[in-house]
Structures are given as structure tokens and as C-alpha cells.
Coordinates of C-alpha atoms in Angstrom, one line a residue:
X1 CA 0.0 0.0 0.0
X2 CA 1.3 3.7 -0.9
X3 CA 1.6 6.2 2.1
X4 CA 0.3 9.7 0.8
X5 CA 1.7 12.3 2.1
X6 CA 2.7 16.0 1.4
X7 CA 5.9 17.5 1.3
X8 CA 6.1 21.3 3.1
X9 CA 8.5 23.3 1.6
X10 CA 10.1 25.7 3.7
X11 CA 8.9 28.4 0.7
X12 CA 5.9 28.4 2.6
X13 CA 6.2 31.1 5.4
X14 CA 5.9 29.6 8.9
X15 CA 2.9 31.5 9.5
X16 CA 0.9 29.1 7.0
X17 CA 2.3 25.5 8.6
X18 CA 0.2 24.8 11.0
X19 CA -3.0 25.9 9.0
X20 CA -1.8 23.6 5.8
X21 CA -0.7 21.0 8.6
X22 CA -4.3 20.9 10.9
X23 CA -5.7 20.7 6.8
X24 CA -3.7 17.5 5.8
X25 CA -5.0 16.0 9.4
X26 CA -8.5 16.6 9.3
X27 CA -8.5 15.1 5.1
X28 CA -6.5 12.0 6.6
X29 CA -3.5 12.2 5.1
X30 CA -0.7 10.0 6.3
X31 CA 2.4 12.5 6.3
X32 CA 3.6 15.5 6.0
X33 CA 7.7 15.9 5.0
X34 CA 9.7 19.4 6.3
X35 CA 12.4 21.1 4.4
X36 CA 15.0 21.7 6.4
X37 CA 16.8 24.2 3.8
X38 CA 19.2 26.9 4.9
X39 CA 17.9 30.1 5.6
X40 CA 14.6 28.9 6.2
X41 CA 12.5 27.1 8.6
X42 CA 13.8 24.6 10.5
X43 CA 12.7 21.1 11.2
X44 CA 12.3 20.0 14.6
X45 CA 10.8 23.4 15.8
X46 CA 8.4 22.8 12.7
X47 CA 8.1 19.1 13.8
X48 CA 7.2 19.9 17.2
X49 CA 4.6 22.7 17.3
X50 CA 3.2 20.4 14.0
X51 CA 3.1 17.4 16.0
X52 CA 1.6 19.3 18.8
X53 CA -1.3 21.0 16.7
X54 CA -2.1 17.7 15.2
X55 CA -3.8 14.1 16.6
X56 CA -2.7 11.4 13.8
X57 CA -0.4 13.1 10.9
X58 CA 2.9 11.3 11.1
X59 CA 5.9 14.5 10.5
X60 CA 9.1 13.2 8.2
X61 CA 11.8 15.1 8.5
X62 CA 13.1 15.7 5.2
X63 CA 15.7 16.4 5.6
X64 CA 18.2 17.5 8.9
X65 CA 22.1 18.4 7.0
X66 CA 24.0 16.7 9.4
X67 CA 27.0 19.1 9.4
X68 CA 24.7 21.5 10.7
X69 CA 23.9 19.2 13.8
X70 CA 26.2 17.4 16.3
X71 CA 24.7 13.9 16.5
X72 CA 24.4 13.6 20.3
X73 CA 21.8 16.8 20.3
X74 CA 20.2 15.3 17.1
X75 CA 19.6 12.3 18.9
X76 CA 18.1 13.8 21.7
X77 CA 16.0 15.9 19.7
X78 CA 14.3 13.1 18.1
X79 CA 14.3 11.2 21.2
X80 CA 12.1 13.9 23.3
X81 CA 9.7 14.3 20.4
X82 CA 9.5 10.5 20.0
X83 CA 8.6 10.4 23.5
X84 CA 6.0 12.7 23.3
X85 CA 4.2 11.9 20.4
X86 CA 5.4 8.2 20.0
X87 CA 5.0 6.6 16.1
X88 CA 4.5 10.2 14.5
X89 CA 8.0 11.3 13.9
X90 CA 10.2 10.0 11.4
X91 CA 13.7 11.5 11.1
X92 CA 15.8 12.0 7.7
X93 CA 19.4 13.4 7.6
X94 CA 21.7 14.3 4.9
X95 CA 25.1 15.9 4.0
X96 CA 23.4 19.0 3.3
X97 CA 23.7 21.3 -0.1
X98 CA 27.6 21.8 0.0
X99 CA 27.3 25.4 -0.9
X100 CA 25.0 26.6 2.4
X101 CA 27.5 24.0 4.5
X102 CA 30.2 26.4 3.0
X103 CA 28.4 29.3 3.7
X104 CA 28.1 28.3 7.1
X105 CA 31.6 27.1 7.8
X106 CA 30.3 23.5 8.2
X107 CA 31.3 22.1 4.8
X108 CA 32.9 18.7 5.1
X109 CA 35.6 17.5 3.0
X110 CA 34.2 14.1 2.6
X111 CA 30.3 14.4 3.2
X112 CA 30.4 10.8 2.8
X113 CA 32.0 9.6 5.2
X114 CA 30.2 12.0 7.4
X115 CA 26.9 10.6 6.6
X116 CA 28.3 7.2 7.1
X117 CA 29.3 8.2 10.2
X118 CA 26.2 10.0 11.5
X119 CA 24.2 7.7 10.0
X120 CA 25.7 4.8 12.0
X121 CA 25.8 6.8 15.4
X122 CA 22.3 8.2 14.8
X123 CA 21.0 5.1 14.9
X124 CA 22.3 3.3 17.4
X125 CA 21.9 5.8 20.0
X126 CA 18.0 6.0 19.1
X127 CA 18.0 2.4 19.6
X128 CA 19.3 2.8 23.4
X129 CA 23.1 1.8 22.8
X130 CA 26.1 2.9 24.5
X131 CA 27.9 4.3 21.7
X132 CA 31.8 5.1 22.1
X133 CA 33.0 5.7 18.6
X134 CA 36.1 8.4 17.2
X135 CA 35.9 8.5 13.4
X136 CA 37.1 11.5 11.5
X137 CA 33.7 13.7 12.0
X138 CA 31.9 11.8 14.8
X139 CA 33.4 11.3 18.4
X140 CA 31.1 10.2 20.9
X141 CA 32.5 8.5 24.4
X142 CA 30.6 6.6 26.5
X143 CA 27.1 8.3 25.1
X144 CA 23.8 7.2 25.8
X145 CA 20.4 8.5 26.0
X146 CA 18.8 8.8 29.2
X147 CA 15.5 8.3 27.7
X148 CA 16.0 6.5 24.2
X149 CA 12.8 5.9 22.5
X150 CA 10.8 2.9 23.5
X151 CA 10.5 2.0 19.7
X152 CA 13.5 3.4 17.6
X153 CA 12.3 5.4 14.7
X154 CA 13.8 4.9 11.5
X155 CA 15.9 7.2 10.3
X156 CA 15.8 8.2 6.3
X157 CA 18.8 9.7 4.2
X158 CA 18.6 12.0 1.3
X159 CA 20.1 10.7 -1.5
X160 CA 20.8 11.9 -5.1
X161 CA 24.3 10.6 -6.4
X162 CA 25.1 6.6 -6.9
X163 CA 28.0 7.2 -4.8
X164 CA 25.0 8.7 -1.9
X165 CA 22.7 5.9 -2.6
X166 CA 24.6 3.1 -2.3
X167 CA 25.7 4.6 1.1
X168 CA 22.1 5.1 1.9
X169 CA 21.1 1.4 1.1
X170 CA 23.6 0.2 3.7
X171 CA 23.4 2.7 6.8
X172 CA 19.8 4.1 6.6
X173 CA 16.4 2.7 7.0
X174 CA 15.1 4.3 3.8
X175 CA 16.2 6.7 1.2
X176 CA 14.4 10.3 0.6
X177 CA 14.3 11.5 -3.2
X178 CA 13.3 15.7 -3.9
X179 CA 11.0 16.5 -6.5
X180 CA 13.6 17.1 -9.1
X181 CA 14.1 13.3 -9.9
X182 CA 11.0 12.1 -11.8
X183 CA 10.2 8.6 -13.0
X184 CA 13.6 7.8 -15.0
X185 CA 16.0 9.0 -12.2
X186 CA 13.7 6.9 -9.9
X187 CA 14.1 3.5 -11.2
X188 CA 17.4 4.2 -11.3
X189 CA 17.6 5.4 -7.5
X190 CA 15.8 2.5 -6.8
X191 CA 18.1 0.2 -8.5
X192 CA 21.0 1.2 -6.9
X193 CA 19.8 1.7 -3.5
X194 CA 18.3 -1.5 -3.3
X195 CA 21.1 -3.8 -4.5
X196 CA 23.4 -1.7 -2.0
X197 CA 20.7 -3.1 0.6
X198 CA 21.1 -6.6 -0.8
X199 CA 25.0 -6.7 -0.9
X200 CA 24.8 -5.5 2.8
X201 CA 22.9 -8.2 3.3
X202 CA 19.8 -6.4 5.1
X203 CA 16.8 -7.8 5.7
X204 CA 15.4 -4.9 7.9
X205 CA 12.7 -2.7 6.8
X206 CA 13.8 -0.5 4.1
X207 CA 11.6 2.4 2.2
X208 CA 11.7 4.7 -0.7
X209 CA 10.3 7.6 -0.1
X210 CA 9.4 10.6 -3.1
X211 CA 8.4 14.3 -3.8
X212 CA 6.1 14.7 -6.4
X213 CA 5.2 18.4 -7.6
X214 CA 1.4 18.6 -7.9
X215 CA -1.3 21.0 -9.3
X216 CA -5.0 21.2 -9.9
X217 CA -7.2 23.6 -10.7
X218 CA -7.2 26.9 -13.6
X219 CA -4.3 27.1 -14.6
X220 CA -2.5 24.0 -13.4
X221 CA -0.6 22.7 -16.6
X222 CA 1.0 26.2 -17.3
X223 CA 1.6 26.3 -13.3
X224 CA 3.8 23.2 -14.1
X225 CA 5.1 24.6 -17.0
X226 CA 6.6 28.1 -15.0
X227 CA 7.8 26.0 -12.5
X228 CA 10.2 23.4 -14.3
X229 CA 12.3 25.9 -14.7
X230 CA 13.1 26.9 -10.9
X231 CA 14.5 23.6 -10.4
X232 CA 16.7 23.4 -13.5
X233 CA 14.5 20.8 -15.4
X234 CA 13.1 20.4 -19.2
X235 CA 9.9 22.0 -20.1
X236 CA 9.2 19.5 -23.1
X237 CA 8.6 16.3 -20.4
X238 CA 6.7 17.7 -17.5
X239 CA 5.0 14.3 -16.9
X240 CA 8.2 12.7 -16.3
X241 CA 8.7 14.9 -13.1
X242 CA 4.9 16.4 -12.8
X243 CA 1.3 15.3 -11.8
X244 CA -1.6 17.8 -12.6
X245 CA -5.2 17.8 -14.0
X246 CA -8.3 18.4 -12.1
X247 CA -10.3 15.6 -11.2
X248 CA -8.8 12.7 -7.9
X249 CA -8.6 10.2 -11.3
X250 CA -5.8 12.0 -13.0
X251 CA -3.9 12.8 -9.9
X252 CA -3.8 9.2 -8.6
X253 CA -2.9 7.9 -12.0
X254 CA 0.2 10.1 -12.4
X255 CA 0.9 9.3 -8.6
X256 CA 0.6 5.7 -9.3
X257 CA 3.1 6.1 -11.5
X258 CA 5.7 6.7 -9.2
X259 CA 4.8 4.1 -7.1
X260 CA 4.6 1.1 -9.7
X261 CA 8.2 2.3 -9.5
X262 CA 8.7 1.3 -6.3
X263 CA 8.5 4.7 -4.3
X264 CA 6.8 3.1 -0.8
X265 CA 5.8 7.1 0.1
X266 CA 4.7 9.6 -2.0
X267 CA 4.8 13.3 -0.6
X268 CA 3.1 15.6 -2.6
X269 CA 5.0 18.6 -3.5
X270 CA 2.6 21.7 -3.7
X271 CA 4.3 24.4 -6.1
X272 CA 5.1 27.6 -4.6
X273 CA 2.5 29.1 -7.4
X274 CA -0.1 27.3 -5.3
X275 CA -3.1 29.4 -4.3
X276 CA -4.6 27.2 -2.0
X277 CA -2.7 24.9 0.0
X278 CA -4.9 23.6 2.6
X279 CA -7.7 23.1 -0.1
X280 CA -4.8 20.8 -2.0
X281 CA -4.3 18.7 1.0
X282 CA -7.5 18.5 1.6
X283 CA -8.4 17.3 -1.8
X284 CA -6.0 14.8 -1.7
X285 CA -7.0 13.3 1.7
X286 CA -10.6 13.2 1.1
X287 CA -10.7 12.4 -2.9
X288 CA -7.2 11.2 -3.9
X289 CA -5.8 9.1 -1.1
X290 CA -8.5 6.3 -1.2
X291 CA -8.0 6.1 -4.4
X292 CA -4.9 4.7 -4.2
X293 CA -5.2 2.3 -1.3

């Protein structure tokens, strides 16, 4: 079965999250996926006043650039708003767009092995362990939470690279793909992420989870159109990146497009050109979700 969701972008002001997010709850939607982008909103203040101003909407956290974060606080993080709204949070890291981690004076000189390394920590400190551990970014001695979560979330990565994929399919729980990767780069993600799984030999849980820009309405193909651009990709094969049309029957068709591909959650990406976010997520709670159940 496909999880429906919606993905937040932090191009949304944080005065219009928690009216979007109450929307997407009432309408029944499963998830809704933060941005954490830099200089915008960020994800686990979003997560808990979100979590806190909703009763069943499960928050991704799409994604937290681990350079940004030691992993000790981002474990405790999780950990308090796991234990306060326990089975609603589900974290996702990353190495972070490498020009903001330069801005920053974060930028690593080998994200990968940072996210290997976080990655590795992250988890087994959310799963109670005593972690002792000095590789080139992470150092933790004798750490543990005082109050790890009773059930250990799992923790997504972002991935867009092979290189980042393959890491993904061995250290994370499930890989997180942005709206800029369509059907074509999917299959491929999900190639490559899933035989990294395999030659790890995993047998754990493991999900795929995608953005996919959406719009309905007047207006809603040349919406598309204006938008392609922003995010660098062709104008003359919107369907391979886009859903739009106005009735719940052309929206779950193109969604189930991504998921015959083996994308386990689907966020839908409102575009910033959207007029009416809480009457999308509504829509798609009430007409499109069941639907595709």
C-alpha cells in the first residue's frame, strides 16, 4: 500500500504550517515531509509545534544536513519528540547542499564519510546503545540517552548521487528522493539503492520515499510549466517529473506512476504558485488518497 503524504516546503512562510498541517490532518492524510533548507524554517521546531497542533499526521523530517547538527543533540532531539508523540515522527538526515554547508563554515571535505558516520551513530543511539565511537567527524565517548525511545524510529537519508545511494542502502532505514528526480531517475535510484541493501545483506525494513510536484485547478498545466524551470529541469517532459489535472482520477494515475516504481511514500510537493494549500491537502486526503489504497 502507498503512504500519501505532502511535502512542506520551507517556501511556505511559517505563519501558513500549522494551518496547511491541521488541513492535511482533518483530510487523513498520512504524512507530512519538512524542508529543512538553509535560511529557512527549520525542522524540529516545525516538527514539534506540528506534531503538537495535530492528533494522527505522522511529520518526516526531510531532511536535517548533518553538518549542521552534532549527532548527540540530534539524537536527543528526536528522542524527546519520539517520546512525546510516540509513532509520529520520522527523522531523515543528509550531508546537506555543500554550498550553504560552505556558507556556514560547516562544509565537510568528505560528506560521505560523514553521513556514514552519523548515519551509523544516529542510529544506534536512538535504539538505546552505548555508543563510544572516534571517526574523523563523529566522536562520541561513553554516550547514551537517558531516555531513548521505547520504539527506535527509523531514520531516512537523502540521496541523489550513486556514490550517496549506495551509502544510503547500507546505513539508513530508507532513502528520501526531492521532486527534481521524476520517473527515470527513480528506477534508477531504486536500482541502486536497493542492490546496496542486498550486498549489505539487510533484511530490515527499508523504504523509498518521493516528492512529487502537484497541481489542480485553472491554470495547473501552465503552473507546471513556469515551475520546471526553478528547479533546472526540461519544459518539453513535465509528466516525467509532474502530476496535474483536475479531477482525484488524473492525480492518482500520475501518482501511481511513481509508485509502480517502487516509491513506498509519496509526498506531494505543492508548487510555490499554489493558491490554496490547505484546499490541495484536503483534496488529496478526502478524494485522492483512497484512491490509491
Amino acid at each position: 500500500m502507498t503512504t500519501l503524504g505532502c511535502a512542506l516546503l520551507p517556501t511556505f512562510s511559517p505563519q501558513q504550517y500549522l494551518s496547511i498541517a491541521r488541513a492535511a490532518d482533518a483530510a487523513g492524510l498520512e504524512e507530512l515531509c519538512l524542508w529543512e533548507d538553509c535560511f529557512k524554517e527549520t525542522g524540529i521546531a516545525a516538527a514539534g509545534a506540528i506534531l503538537a497542533s495535530t492528533s494522527g499526521l505522522r511529520v518526516q523530517l526531510g531532511v536535517l544536513p548533518v553538518p549542521l547538527r552534532n549527532v548527540a543533540l540530534t539524537a536527543m532531539e528526536i528522542a524527546t519528540l519520539e517520546g512525546m508523540f510516540p509513532g509520529r515522527l520520522e527523522p531523515g538526515i543528509g550531508h546537506g547542499v555543500q554550498s550553504w554547508m560552505e556558507q556556514v563554515g560547516a562544509r565537510a571535505a568528505s560528506p560521505l564519510t560523514l553521513l556514514r558516520e552519523y548515519a551509523t551513530a544516529l542510529r544506534a543511539l536512538l535504539a538505546g546503545e552505548r555508543v563510544t565511537v572516534s571517526g574523523r567527524y563523529v566522536s562520541l565517548a561513553d554516550v547514551a540517552l537517558d531516555w531513548p525511545p521505547t520504539t527506535a524510529p527509523p531514520v531516512i537519508s537523502a540521496a541523489t548521487g550513486p556514490k550517496t545511494l549506495r551509502l544510503v542502502g547500507e546505513v539508513a532505514d530508507g532513502v528520501a528522493l526531492d521532486g527534481g528526480n521524476g520517473l527515470t531517475k527513480l528506477r534508477a535510484a531504486t536500482d541502486t539503492v536497493r542492490k546496496a541493501y542486498d550486498d549489505a545483506g539487510r533484511t530490515d525494513p527499508f523504504k523509498i520515499v518521493i516528492s512529487v510536484p502537484v497541481a489542480t485547478g485553472p491554470g495547473a498545466a501552465e503552473r507546471v510549466q513556469a515551475w520546471l524551470p526553478s528547479w533546472d529541469l526540461p519544459t518539453d517532459t513535465p509528466e516525467e517529473y509532474c502530476v496535474w489535472g483536475d479531477s482525484a482520477d488524473e492525480i492518482a494515475d500520475g501518482l501511481r506512476a511513481f509508485a509502480d516504481l517502487g516509491a513506498d511514500t509519496i509526498n506531494v510537493q505543492p508548487l510555490e504558485s499554489e493558491p490554496d494549500p490547505e484546499a490541495l491537502v484536503t483534496f488529496l486526503g478526502q478524494e485522492v488518497r483512497p484512491l490509491l489504497l
